[in-house]
Amino acid sequence: MDTSLPNVKESPLQESLGRGKARCLVCERRCVLGEGERGFCKTRMNIEGKIYTLVYGDLSALESRPIEIKPFYHFWPGSTALTFSTWSCNFICPWCQNWHLSKTEPEPYDARYISPERVVETALKRGDEGTCVSFNEPLMLFEYSLDVFKLAREKGLYNTYVSNGYMTLEALKMLREAGLDGLKIDVKGSREEYLRFNKAYVDVVWRNAREAKSMGIHVEIVYLVVTKATDDENTILETIERHLKELGPETPLHFTRYYPAYKYNEPPTPVEKLEWAYRQARKMGVLYPYIGNVPGHAYENTYCPECGEVLVKRYGLMIIRYRITEDKKCPVCGAEISIAGRHVSKFRFRSILGI
Ligand code: SF4
């Protein structure tokens, strides 16, 4: 492998194990790689005893997108984030909705390299309020996002990740120091579902959500209710309990509708199931539960947890009406509403690369 390629870069998170072997410390798979081997995610390779990312700045998409699509409902509402991605993933969900990116192995010699400086310049030029690493697992761009985030923060932009939350704590700390402001984590069931579908551990994900919050990062949780995979009622109740225990009642919890994709063909989640999950969460004490992927549903809105007033009326990605006061209170009863950043009044959606 040619280490002079701009997209091939030594990773700052690794451990030398001697005899040419090294361990990757970016995610909790902690792959041990011998000379010439790639990790579980295929984006990192041992080259002469050191681990290199092969996808530094190799972007598969670059788009300005509404923050609501992530979804972040309590973070810079109405703003747009310049969103970018690369290839592959450290998870193997059979229902992946972005499989055309996540199941593609990177080809370092065919990379479409875009520098961190250009990403930040583009965000500023397009009037975005922040950046977001999304579409495929953002950790695949770990080294690159550190550099983008530092530059973006200097220019007053926020930085976000839409992640499965399987990073090491070292990686999370480095991301925070570089400027990570918001983290949306997908929770994919409980212990059994993680082991069965991803050979991974749910405790890591909740640990990271909790630690991120304690570092001052804004956290929202998404639970994709996948038919015959993560839709068991006891699993959903267990997730709500864990959410409350680890993150507290004010952290938003989104139940989103699954549609068949990639290798998974069970029918879409019945809307009644999502409504049931929403009601359980509210009853158990979650202040801001939501339903996602059902445009126009009343449970897309934000209600005041004290008086029930509609505070933010949404239709899909759009905010139709925003009534939270500038000092982040309900205009009717004065209850404080948990919002990070400020409300931005605009809506744009366009692609730069057209991919
Ligand atoms: S980032 Fe990739 S190579 Fe590194 S530990 Fe995770 S799966 Fe393995």
mmCIF file of C-alpha atoms in Angstrom, residues 33-161:
data_model
loop_
_atom_site.group_PDB
_atom_site.id
_atom_site.type_symbol
_atom_site.label_atom_id
_atom_site.label_comp_id
_atom_site.label_asym_id
_atom_site.label_seq_id
_atom_site.Cartn_x
_atom_site.Cartn_y
_atom_site.Cartn_z
ATOM 1 C CA LEU A 33 -3.721 -6.899 12.738
ATOM 2 C CA GLY A 34 -0.694 -8.626 11.292
ATOM 3 C CA GLU A 35 1.339 -7.168 8.423
ATOM 4 C CA GLY A 36 -0.898 -6.468 5.402
ATOM 5 C CA GLU A 37 -4.147 -7.351 7.206
ATOM 6 C CA ARG A 38 -7.243 -5.159 7.282
ATOM 7 C CA GLY A 39 -9.537 -4.858 10.310
ATOM 8 C CA PHE A 40 -13.133 -6.067 10.705
ATOM 9 C CA CYS A 41 -14.313 -2.813 9.090
ATOM 10 C CA LYS A 42 -11.781 -3.024 6.200
ATOM 11 C CA THR A 43 -10.948 0.677 6.539
ATOM 12 C CA ARG A 44 -7.750 0.146 8.546
ATOM 13 C CA MET A 45 -4.658 -1.778 7.574
ATOM 14 C CA ASN A 46 -1.389 -2.851 9.141
ATOM 15 C CA ILE A 47 1.393 -1.450 6.969
ATOM 16 C CA GLU A 48 4.880 -2.332 8.178
ATOM 17 C CA GLY A 49 3.728 -2.801 11.761
ATOM 18 C CA LYS A 50 1.614 0.357 12.011
ATOM 19 C CA ILE A 51 -2.101 0.893 11.537
ATOM 20 C CA TYR A 52 -3.195 3.256 8.805
ATOM 21 C CA THR A 53 -6.665 4.431 7.857
ATOM 22 C CA LEU A 54 -7.282 3.937 4.129
ATOM 23 C CA VAL A 55 -10.232 6.363 3.954
ATOM 24 C CA TYR A 56 -8.882 9.680 5.262
ATOM 25 C CA GLY A 57 -10.920 12.220 3.256
ATOM 26 C CA ASP A 58 -12.217 9.569 0.813
ATOM 27 C CA LEU A 59 -15.771 10.931 0.777
ATOM 28 C CA SER A 60 -18.687 8.940 -0.620
ATOM 29 C CA ALA A 61 -21.151 11.821 -0.126
ATOM 30 C CA LEU A 62 -21.143 15.496 0.817
ATOM 31 C CA GLU A 63 -24.485 17.222 1.328
ATOM 32 C CA SER A 64 -26.080 20.056 3.295
ATOM 33 C CA ARG A 65 -28.841 18.407 5.309
ATOM 34 C CA PRO A 66 -31.378 19.528 7.912
ATOM 35 C CA ILE A 67 -30.352 18.553 11.424
ATOM 36 C CA GLU A 68 -33.826 17.029 11.921
ATOM 37 C CA ILE A 69 -32.999 14.229 9.463
ATOM 38 C CA LYS A 70 -30.291 12.784 11.760
ATOM 39 C CA PRO A 71 -32.579 12.970 13.799
ATOM 40 C CA PHE A 72 -31.573 15.680 16.258
ATOM 41 C CA TYR A 73 -34.733 17.358 17.559
ATOM 42 C CA HIS A 74 -33.215 19.204 20.534
ATOM 43 C CA PHE A 75 -29.987 20.447 18.949
ATOM 44 C CA TRP A 76 -29.803 23.581 16.809
ATOM 45 C CA PRO A 77 -33.384 23.095 15.530
ATOM 46 C CA GLY A 78 -33.921 24.212 11.930
ATOM 47 C CA SER A 79 -30.198 24.390 11.143
ATOM 48 C CA THR A 80 -28.324 22.545 8.400
ATOM 49 C CA ALA A 81 -25.125 20.542 8.737
ATOM 50 C CA LEU A 82 -22.694 19.777 5.939
ATOM 51 C CA THR A 83 -22.881 15.995 6.067
ATOM 52 C CA PHE A 84 -20.236 13.622 4.775
ATOM 53 C CA SER A 85 -19.404 9.939 4.770
ATOM 54 C CA THR A 86 -16.986 7.340 3.490
ATOM 55 C CA TRP A 87 -17.316 3.558 2.985
ATOM 56 C CA SER A 88 -17.838 0.430 5.089
ATOM 57 C CA CYS A 89 -18.820 -0.128 8.726
ATOM 58 C CA ASN A 90 -17.748 -1.821 11.947
ATOM 59 C CA PHE A 91 -21.275 -3.304 12.312
ATOM 60 C CA ILE A 92 -23.065 -5.828 10.099
ATOM 61 C CA CYS A 93 -26.810 -5.127 10.565
ATOM 62 C CA PRO A 94 -28.677 -7.157 7.907
ATOM 63 C CA TRP A 95 -31.332 -4.385 7.568
ATOM 64 C CA CYS A 96 -28.830 -1.557 6.934
ATOM 65 C CA GLN A 97 -30.658 1.365 5.285
ATOM 66 C CA ASN A 98 -27.398 2.733 3.794
ATOM 67 C CA TRP A 99 -25.955 -0.562 2.662
ATOM 68 C CA HIS A 100 -24.746 0.826 -0.680
ATOM 69 C CA LEU A 101 -22.130 2.754 1.360
ATOM 70 C CA SER A 102 -21.686 0.593 4.439
ATOM 71 C CA LYS A 103 -21.183 -2.669 2.562
ATOM 72 C CA THR A 104 -18.669 -1.261 0.093
ATOM 73 C CA GLU A 105 -15.030 -1.912 0.873
ATOM 74 C CA PRO A 106 -12.799 1.100 0.336
ATOM 75 C CA GLU A 107 -10.526 1.159 -2.698
ATOM 76 C CA PRO A 108 -7.626 3.391 -1.633
ATOM 77 C CA TYR A 109 -6.346 3.857 -5.194
ATOM 78 C CA ASP A 110 -9.776 5.098 -6.366
ATOM 79 C CA ALA A 111 -10.362 7.512 -3.483
ATOM 80 C CA ARG A 112 -12.181 10.795 -4.041
ATOM 81 C CA TYR A 113 -10.041 12.826 -1.658
ATOM 82 C CA ILE A 114 -11.416 16.067 -0.271
ATOM 83 C CA SER A 115 -9.283 17.971 2.251
ATOM 84 C CA PRO A 116 -10.624 18.976 5.705
ATOM 85 C CA GLU A 117 -10.058 22.617 4.734
ATOM 86 C CA ARG A 118 -12.328 22.236 1.709
ATOM 87 C CA VAL A 119 -15.095 20.653 3.769
ATOM 88 C CA VAL A 120 -15.095 23.531 6.232
ATOM 89 C CA GLU A 121 -14.886 26.152 3.467
ATOM 90 C CA THR A 122 -17.842 24.479 1.741
ATOM 91 C CA ALA A 123 -19.936 24.492 4.932
ATOM 92 C CA LEU A 124 -19.258 28.192 5.424
ATOM 93 C CA LYS A 125 -19.934 29.028 1.791
ATOM 94 C CA ARG A 126 -23.261 27.215 1.868
ATOM 95 C CA GLY A 127 -24.369 28.855 5.114
ATOM 96 C CA ASP A 128 -24.462 25.659 7.181
ATOM 97 C CA GLU A 129 -24.308 26.014 10.944
ATOM 98 C CA GLY A 130 -22.300 22.826 11.443
ATOM 99 C CA THR A 131 -20.881 19.566 10.195
ATOM 100 C CA CYS A 132 -22.114 16.017 10.539
ATOM 101 C CA VAL A 133 -20.453 12.671 9.838
ATOM 102 C CA SER A 134 -23.213 10.268 8.868
ATOM 103 C CA PHE A 135 -24.667 7.847 6.244
ATOM 104 C CA ASN A 136 -22.148 5.129 7.094
ATOM 105 C CA GLU A 137 -20.582 4.745 10.558
ATOM 106 C CA PRO A 138 -18.696 8.017 11.227
ATOM 107 C CA LEU A 139 -15.934 6.260 13.156
ATOM 108 C CA MET A 140 -14.668 5.011 9.804
ATOM 109 C CA LEU A 141 -13.633 8.677 9.308
ATOM 110 C CA PHE A 142 -12.296 9.013 12.865
ATOM 111 C CA GLU A 143 -8.888 10.513 11.988
ATOM 112 C CA TYR A 144 -10.390 12.792 9.335
ATOM 113 C CA SER A 145 -13.195 14.006 11.585
ATOM 114 C CA LEU A 146 -10.657 15.055 14.228
ATOM 115 C CA ASP A 147 -9.072 17.389 11.669
ATOM 116 C CA VAL A 148 -12.372 18.641 10.232
ATOM 117 C CA PHE A 149 -13.831 19.281 13.705
ATOM 118 C CA LYS A 150 -10.854 21.350 14.865
ATOM 119 C CA LEU A 151 -11.055 23.596 11.801
ATOM 120 C CA ALA A 152 -14.855 23.783 11.949
ATOM 121 C CA ARG A 153 -14.867 24.770 15.607
ATOM 122 C CA GLU A 154 -12.346 27.562 14.932
ATOM 123 C CA LYS A 155 -14.843 28.934 12.417
ATOM 124 C CA GLY A 156 -17.776 28.759 14.850
ATOM 125 C CA LEU A 157 -19.454 25.653 13.383
ATOM 126 C CA TYR A 158 -20.867 22.815 15.493
ATOM 127 C CA ASN A 159 -19.840 19.186 14.886
ATOM 128 C CA THR A 160 -21.962 16.043 15.106
ATOM 129 C CA TYR A 161 -21.802 12.262 14.696
#
